PDB file of C-alpha atoms in Angstrom:
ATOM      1  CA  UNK A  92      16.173  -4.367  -0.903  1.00 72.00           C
ATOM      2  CA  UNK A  93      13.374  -6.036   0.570  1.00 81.00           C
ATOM      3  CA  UNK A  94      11.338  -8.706  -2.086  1.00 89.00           C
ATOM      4  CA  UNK A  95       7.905  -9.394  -1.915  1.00 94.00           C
ATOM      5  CA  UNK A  96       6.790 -12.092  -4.279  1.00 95.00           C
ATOM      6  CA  UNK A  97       3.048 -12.624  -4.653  1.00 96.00           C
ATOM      7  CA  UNK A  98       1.642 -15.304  -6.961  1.00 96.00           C
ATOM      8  CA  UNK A  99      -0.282 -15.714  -9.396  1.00 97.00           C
ATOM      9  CA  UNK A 100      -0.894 -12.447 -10.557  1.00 95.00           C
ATOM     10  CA  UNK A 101      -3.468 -13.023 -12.229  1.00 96.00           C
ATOM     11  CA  UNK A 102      -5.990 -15.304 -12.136  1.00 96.00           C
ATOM     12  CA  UNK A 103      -9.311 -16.146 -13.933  1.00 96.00           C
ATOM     13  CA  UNK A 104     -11.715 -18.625 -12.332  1.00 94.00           C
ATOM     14  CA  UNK A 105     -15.613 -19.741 -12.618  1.00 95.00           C
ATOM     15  CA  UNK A 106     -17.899 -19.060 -10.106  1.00 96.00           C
ATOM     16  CA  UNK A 107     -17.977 -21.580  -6.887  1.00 96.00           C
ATOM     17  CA  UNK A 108     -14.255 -22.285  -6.810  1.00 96.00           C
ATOM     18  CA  UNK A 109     -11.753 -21.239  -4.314  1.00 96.00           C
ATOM     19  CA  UNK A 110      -8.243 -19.158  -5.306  1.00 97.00           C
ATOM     20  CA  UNK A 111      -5.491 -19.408  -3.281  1.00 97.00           C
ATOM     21  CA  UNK A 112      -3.024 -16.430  -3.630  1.00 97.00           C
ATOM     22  CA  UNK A 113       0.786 -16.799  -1.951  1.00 97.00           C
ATOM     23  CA  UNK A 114       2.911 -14.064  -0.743  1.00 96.00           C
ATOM     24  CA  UNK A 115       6.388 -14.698   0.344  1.00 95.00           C
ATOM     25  CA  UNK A 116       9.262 -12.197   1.851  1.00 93.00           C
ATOM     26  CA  UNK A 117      12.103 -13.198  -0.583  1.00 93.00           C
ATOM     27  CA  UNK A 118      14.626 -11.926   1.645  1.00 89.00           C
ATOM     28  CA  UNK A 119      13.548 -11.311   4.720  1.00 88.00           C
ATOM     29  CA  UNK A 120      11.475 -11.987   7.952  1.00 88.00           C
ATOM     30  CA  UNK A 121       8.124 -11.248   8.364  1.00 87.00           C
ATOM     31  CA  UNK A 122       6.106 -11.677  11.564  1.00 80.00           C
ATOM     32  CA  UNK A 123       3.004  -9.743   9.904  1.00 87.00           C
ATOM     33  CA  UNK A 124       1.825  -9.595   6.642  1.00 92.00           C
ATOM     34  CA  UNK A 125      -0.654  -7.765   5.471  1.00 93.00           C
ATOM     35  CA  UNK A 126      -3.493  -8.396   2.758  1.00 96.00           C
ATOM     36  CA  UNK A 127      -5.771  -5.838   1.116  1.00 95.00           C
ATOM     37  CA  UNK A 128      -8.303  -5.257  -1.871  1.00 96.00           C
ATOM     38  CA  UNK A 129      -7.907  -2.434  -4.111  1.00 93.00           C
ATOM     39  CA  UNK A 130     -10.565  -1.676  -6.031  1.00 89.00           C
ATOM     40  CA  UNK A 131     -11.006   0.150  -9.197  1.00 85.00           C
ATOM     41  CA  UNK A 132      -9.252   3.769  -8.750  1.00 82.00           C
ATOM     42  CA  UNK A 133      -9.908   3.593  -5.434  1.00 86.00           C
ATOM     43  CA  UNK A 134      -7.062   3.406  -2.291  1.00 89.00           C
ATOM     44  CA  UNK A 135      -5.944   0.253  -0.171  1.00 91.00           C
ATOM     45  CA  UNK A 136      -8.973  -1.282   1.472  1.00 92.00           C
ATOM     46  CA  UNK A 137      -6.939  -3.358   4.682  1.00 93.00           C
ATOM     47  CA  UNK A 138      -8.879  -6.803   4.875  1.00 95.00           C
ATOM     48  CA  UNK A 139      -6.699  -8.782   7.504  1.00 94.00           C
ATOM     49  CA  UNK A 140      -3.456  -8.886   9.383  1.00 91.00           C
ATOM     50  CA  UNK A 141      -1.625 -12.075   9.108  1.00 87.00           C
ATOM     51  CA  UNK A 142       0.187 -13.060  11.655  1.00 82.00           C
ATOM     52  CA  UNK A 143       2.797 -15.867  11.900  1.00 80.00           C
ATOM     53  CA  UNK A 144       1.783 -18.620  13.907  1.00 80.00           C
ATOM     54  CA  UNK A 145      -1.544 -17.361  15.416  1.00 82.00           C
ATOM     55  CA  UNK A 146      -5.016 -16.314  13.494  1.00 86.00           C
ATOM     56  CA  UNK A 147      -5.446 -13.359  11.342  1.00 90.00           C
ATOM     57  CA  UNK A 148      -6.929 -10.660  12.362  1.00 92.00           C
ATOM     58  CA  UNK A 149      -9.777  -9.455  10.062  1.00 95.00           C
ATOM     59  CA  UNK A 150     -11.039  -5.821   9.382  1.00 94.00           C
ATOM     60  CA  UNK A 151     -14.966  -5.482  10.281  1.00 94.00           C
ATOM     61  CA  UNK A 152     -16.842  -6.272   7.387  1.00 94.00           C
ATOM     62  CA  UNK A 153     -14.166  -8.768   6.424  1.00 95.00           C
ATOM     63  CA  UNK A 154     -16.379 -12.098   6.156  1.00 94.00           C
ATOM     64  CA  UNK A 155     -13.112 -14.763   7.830  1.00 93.00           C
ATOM     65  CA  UNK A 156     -15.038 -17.757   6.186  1.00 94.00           C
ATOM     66  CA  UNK A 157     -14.628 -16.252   3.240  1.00 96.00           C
ATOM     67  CA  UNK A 158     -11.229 -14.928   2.978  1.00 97.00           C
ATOM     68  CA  UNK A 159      -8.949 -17.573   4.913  1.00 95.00           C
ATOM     69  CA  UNK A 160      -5.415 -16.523   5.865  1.00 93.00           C
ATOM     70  CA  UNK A 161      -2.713 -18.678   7.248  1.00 90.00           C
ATOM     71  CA  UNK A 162       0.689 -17.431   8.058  1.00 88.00           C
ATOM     72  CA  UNK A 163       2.332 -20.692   8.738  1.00 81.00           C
ATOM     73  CA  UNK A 164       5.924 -19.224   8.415  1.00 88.00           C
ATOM     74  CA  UNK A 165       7.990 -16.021   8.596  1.00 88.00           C
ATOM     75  CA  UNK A 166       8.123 -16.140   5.051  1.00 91.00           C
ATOM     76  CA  UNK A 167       4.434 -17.108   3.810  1.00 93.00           C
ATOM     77  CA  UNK A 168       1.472 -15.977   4.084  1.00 93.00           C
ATOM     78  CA  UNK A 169      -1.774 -17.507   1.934  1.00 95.00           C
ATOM     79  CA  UNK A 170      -5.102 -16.029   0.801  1.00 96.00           C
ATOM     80  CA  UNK A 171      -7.683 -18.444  -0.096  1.00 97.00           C
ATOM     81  CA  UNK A 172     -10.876 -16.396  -1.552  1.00 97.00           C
ATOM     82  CA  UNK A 173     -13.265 -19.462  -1.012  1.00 96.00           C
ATOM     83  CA  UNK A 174     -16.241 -20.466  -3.366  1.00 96.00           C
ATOM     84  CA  UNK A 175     -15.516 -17.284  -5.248  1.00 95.00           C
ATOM     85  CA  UNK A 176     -18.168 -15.483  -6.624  1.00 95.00           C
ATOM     86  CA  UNK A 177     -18.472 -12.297  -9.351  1.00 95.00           C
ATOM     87  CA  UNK A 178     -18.185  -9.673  -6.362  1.00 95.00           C
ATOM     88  CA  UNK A 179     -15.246 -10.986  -4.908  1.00 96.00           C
ATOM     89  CA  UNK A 180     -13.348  -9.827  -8.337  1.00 96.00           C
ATOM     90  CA  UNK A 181     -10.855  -7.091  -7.386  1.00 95.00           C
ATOM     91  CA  UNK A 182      -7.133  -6.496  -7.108  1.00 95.00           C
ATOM     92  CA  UNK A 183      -5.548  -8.340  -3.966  1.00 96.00           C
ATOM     93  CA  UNK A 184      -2.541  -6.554  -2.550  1.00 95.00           C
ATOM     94  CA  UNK A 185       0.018  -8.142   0.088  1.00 95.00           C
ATOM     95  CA  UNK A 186       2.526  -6.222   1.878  1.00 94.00           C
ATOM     96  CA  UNK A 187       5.213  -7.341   4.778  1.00 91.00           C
ATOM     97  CA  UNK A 188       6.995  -5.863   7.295  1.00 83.00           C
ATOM     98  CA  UNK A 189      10.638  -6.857   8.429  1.00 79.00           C
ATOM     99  CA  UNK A 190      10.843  -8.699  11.837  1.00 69.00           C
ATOM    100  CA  UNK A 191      12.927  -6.697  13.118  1.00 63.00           C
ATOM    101  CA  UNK A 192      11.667  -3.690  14.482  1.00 57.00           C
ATOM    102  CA  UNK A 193       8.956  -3.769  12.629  1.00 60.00           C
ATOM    103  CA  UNK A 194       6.154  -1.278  13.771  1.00 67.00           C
ATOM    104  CA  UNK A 195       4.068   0.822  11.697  1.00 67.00           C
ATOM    105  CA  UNK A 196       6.861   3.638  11.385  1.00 72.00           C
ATOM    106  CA  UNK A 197       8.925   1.150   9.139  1.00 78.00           C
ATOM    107  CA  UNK A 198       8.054   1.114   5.449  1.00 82.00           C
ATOM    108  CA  UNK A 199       5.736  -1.927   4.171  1.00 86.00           C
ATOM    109  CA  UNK A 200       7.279  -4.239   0.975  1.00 91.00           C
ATOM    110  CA  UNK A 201       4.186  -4.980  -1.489  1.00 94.00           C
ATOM    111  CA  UNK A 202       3.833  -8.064  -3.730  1.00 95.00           C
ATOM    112  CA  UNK A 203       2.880  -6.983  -7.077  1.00 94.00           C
ATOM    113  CA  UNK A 204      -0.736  -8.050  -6.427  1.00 95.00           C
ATOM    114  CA  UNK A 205      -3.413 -10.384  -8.003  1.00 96.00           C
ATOM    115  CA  UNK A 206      -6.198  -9.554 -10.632  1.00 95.00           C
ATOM    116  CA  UNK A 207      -8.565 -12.106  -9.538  1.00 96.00           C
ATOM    117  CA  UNK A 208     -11.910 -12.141 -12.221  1.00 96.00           C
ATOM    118  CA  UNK A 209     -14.678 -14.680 -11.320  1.00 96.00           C
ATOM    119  CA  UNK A 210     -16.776 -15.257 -14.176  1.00 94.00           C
TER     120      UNK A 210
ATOM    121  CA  UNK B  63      -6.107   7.817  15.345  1.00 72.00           C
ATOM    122  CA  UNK B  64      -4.168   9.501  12.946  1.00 79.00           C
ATOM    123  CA  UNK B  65      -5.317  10.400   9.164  1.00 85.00           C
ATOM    124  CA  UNK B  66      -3.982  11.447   5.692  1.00 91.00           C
ATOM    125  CA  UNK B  67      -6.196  13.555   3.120  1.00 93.00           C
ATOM    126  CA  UNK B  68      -4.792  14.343  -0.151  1.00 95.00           C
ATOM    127  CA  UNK B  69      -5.795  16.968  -2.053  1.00 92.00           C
ATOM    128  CA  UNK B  70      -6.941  16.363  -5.668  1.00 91.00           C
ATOM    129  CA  UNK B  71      -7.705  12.955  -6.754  1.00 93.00           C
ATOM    130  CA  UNK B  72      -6.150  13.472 -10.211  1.00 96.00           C
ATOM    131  CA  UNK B  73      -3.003  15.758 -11.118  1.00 97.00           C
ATOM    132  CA  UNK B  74      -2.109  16.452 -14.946  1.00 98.00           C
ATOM    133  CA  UNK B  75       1.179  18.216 -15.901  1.00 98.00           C
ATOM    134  CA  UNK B  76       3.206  18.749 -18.676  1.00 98.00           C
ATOM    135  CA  UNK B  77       6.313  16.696 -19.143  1.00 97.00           C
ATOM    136  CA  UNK B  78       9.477  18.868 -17.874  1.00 97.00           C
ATOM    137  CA  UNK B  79       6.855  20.889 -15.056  1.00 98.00           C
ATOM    138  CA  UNK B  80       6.922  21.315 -11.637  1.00 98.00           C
ATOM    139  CA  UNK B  81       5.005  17.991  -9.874  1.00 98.00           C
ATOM    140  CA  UNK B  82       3.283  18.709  -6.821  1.00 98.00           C
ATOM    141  CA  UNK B  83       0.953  16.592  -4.554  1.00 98.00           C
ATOM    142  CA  UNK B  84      -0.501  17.045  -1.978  1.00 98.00           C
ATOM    143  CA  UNK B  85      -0.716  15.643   1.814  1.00 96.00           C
ATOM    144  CA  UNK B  86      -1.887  16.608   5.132  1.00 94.00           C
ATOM    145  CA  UNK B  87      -1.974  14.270   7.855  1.00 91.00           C
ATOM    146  CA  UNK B  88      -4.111  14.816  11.060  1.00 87.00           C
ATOM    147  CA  UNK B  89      -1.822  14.209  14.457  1.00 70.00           C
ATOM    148  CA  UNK B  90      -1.370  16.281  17.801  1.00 69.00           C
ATOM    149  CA  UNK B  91       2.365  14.652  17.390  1.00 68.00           C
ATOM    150  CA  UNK B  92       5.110  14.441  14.436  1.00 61.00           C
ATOM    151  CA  UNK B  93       4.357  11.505  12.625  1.00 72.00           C
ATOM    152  CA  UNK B  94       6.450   9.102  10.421  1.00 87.00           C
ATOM    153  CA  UNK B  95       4.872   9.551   7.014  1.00 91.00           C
ATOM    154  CA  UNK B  96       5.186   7.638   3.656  1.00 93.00           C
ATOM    155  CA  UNK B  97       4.644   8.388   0.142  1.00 97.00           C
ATOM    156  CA  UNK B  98       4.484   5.120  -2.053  1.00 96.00           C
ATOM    157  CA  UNK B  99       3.908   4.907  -5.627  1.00 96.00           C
ATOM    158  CA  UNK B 100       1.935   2.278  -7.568  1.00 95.00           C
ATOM    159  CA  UNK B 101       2.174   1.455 -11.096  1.00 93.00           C
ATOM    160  CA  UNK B 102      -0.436  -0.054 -13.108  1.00 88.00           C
ATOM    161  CA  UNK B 103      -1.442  -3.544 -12.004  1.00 84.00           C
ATOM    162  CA  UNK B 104       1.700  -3.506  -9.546  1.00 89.00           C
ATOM    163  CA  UNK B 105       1.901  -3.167  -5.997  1.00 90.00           C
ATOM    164  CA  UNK B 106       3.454   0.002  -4.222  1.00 92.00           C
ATOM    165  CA  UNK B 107       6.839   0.993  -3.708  1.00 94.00           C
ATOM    166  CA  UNK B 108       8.293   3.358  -1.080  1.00 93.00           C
ATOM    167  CA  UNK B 109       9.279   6.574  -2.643  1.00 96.00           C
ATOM    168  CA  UNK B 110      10.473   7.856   0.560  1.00 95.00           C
ATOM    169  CA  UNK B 111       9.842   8.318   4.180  1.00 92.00           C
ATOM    170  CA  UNK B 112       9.891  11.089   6.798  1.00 91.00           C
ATOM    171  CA  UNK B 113      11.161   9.929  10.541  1.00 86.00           C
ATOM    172  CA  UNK B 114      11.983  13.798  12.214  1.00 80.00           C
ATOM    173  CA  UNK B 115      15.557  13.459  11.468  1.00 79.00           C
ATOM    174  CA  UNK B 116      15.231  16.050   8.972  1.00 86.00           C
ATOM    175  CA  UNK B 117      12.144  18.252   7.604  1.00 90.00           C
ATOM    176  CA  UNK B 118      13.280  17.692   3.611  1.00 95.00           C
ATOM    177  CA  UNK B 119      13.334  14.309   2.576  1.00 95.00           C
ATOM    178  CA  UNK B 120      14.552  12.730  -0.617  1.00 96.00           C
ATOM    179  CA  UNK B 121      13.345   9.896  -2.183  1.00 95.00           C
ATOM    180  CA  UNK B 122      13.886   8.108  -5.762  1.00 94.00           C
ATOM    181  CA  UNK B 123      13.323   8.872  -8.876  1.00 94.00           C
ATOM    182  CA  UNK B 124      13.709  12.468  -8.189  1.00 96.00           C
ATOM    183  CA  UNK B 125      11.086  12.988  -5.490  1.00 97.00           C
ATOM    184  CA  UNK B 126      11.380  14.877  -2.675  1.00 97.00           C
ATOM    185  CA  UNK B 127       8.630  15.891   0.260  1.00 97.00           C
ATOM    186  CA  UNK B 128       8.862  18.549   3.267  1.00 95.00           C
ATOM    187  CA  UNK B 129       7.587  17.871   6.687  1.00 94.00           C
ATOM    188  CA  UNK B 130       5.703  21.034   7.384  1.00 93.00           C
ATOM    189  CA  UNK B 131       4.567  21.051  11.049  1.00 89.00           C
ATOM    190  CA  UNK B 132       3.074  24.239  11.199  1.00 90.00           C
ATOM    191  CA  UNK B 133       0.646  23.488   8.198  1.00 92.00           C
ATOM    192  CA  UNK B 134       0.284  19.605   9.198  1.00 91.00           C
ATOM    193  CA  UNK B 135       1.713  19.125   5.697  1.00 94.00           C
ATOM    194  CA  UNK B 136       3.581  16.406   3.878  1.00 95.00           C
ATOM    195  CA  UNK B 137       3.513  17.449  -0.049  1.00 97.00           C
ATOM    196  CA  UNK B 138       5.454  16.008  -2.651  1.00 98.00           C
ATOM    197  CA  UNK B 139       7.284  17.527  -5.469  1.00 98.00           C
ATOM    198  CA  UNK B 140       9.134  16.680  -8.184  1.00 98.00           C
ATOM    199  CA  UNK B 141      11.502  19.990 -10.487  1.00 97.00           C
ATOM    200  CA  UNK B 142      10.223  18.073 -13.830  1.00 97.00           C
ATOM    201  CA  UNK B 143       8.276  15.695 -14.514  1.00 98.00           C
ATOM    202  CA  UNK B 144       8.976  12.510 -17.484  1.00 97.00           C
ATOM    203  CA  UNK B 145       6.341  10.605 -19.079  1.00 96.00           C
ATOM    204  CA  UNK B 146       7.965   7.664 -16.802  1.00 96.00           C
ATOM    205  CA  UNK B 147       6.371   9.322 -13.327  1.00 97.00           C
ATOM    206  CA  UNK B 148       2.561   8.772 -14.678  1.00 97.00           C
ATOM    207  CA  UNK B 149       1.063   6.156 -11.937  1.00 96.00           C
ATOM    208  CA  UNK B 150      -0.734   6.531  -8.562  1.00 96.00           C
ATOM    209  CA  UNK B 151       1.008   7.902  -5.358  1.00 97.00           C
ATOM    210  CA  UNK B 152      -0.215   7.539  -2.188  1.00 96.00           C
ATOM    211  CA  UNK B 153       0.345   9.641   1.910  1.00 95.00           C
ATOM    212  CA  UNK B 154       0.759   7.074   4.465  1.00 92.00           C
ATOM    213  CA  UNK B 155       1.151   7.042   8.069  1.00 88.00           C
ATOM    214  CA  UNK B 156       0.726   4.908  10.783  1.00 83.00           C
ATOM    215  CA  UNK B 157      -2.506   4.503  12.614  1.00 80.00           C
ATOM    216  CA  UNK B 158      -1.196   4.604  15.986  1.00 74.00           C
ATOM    217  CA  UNK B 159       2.764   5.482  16.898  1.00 66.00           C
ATOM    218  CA  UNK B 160       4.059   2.416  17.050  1.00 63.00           C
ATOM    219  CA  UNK B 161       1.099  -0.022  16.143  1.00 68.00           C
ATOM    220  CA  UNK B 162       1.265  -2.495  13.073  1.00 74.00           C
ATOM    221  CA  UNK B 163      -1.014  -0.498  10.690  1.00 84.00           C
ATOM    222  CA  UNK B 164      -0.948   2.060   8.294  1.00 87.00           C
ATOM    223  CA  UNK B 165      -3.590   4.257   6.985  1.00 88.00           C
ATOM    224  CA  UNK B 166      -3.519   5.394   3.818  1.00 92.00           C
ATOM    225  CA  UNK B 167      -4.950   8.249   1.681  1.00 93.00           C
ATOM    226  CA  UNK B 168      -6.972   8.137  -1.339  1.00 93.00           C
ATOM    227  CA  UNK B 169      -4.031   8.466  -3.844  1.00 95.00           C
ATOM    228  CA  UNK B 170      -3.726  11.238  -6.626  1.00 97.00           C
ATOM    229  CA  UNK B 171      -3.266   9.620  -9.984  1.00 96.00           C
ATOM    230  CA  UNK B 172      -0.409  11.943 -11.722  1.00 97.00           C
ATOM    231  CA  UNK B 173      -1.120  12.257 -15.594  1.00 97.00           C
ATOM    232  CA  UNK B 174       2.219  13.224 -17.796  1.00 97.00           C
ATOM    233  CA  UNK B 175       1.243  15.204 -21.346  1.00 97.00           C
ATOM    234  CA  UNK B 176       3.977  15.484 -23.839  1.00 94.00           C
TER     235      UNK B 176
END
């Protein structure tokens, strides 16, 4: 089946430094990937559609200058939660969608996620 | 666009019961609809997905949901539950027909007693 790999999975980081997280389709294509913070017992929260090749696309709220994305290739997409701060600690969830026909009506593949803490 | 609500944020049953959660989407047209599962500190994984081909869908581990039209309804069940099926499930569906997003409920965490 379709592989998701997200790293790290968990990360642990002072205040004022940046965290890049990776998410890579293992096995397939992906022409959009998908990023979102989870929050404690609380559902998906959508913060930006990657997009190979081209700029994300952020959900309102979603401060871009603080969450860059870059999808440089069908099978990568990065998160880099810059100058980090104690708010920004949450559960970071990718997900992917196959290339090929790959709508809304397919499935999305998760990474496991990342449990970023800023202290 | 389209919605899902699920009914009950938590869901406790005994180990061997009857599971049974609860979905009901918002659409004036059939919808695709998902159920995923998520584990502690994992991501989610399809359980299984509804497409109109059929109104009864099976899924793994067991699972199974019916597409109810008539009651906007997308519920899934489960004969008997194991200790194993404890985690968070969520009712997805796509925003739009066709579009790139999903939308997804608020999840009903599913507590297994002994």
């Amino acid at each position: 089946g379709a592989v998701v790999s997200q790293h790290p999975s968990w990360v642990i980081c002072k205040s004022g430094t940046s965290v890049k997280i990776e998410c890579r389709s293992l096995d397939f294509q992906a022409t959009t990937m998908f990023w979102y913070r989870q929050f404690p017992k609380q559902s998906l929260m959508l913060m930006a559609t990657s997009n190979e090749g081209s700029k994300a696309t952020y959900e309102q709220g979603v401060e871009k200058d603080k969450f860059l994305i870059n999808h440089a290739s069908l099978t990568l997409s990065t998160l880099t939660v810059t100058s980090a701060h104690p708010e920004d600690s949450s559960f970071y969830i990718c997900s992917a969608r196959d290339r090929v026909g790959g709508t809304s009506n397919q499935p999305q593949h998760f990474g496991d996620g990342t449990r970023l803490s800023i202290l | 666009a389209q919605s899902v609500t699920q009914l009950g944020s938590h869901v406790s049953v005994s180990e061997g019961a009857l599971v049974l959660l609860r979905c009901n989407y918002s659409s004036s047209v059939p919808p695709y609809l998902f159920w995923y599962v998520q584990y502690p500190n994992q991501g989610l994984q399809l359980l299984l997905k509804y497409t109109s081909a059929a109104t009864l869908v099976k899924g793994i581990n067991g699972f199974e949901a019916e597409f109810k039209k008539s009651e906007t309804s997308f519920h899934l069940t489960k004969p008997s539950a194991h200790m194993s099926d404890a985690a968070e499930y969520f009712c997805a569906v796509p925003q739009t027909p066709g579009g790139f997003k999903t939308i997804f409920g608020a999840g009903t965490r599913l507590f297994v007693k002994a």
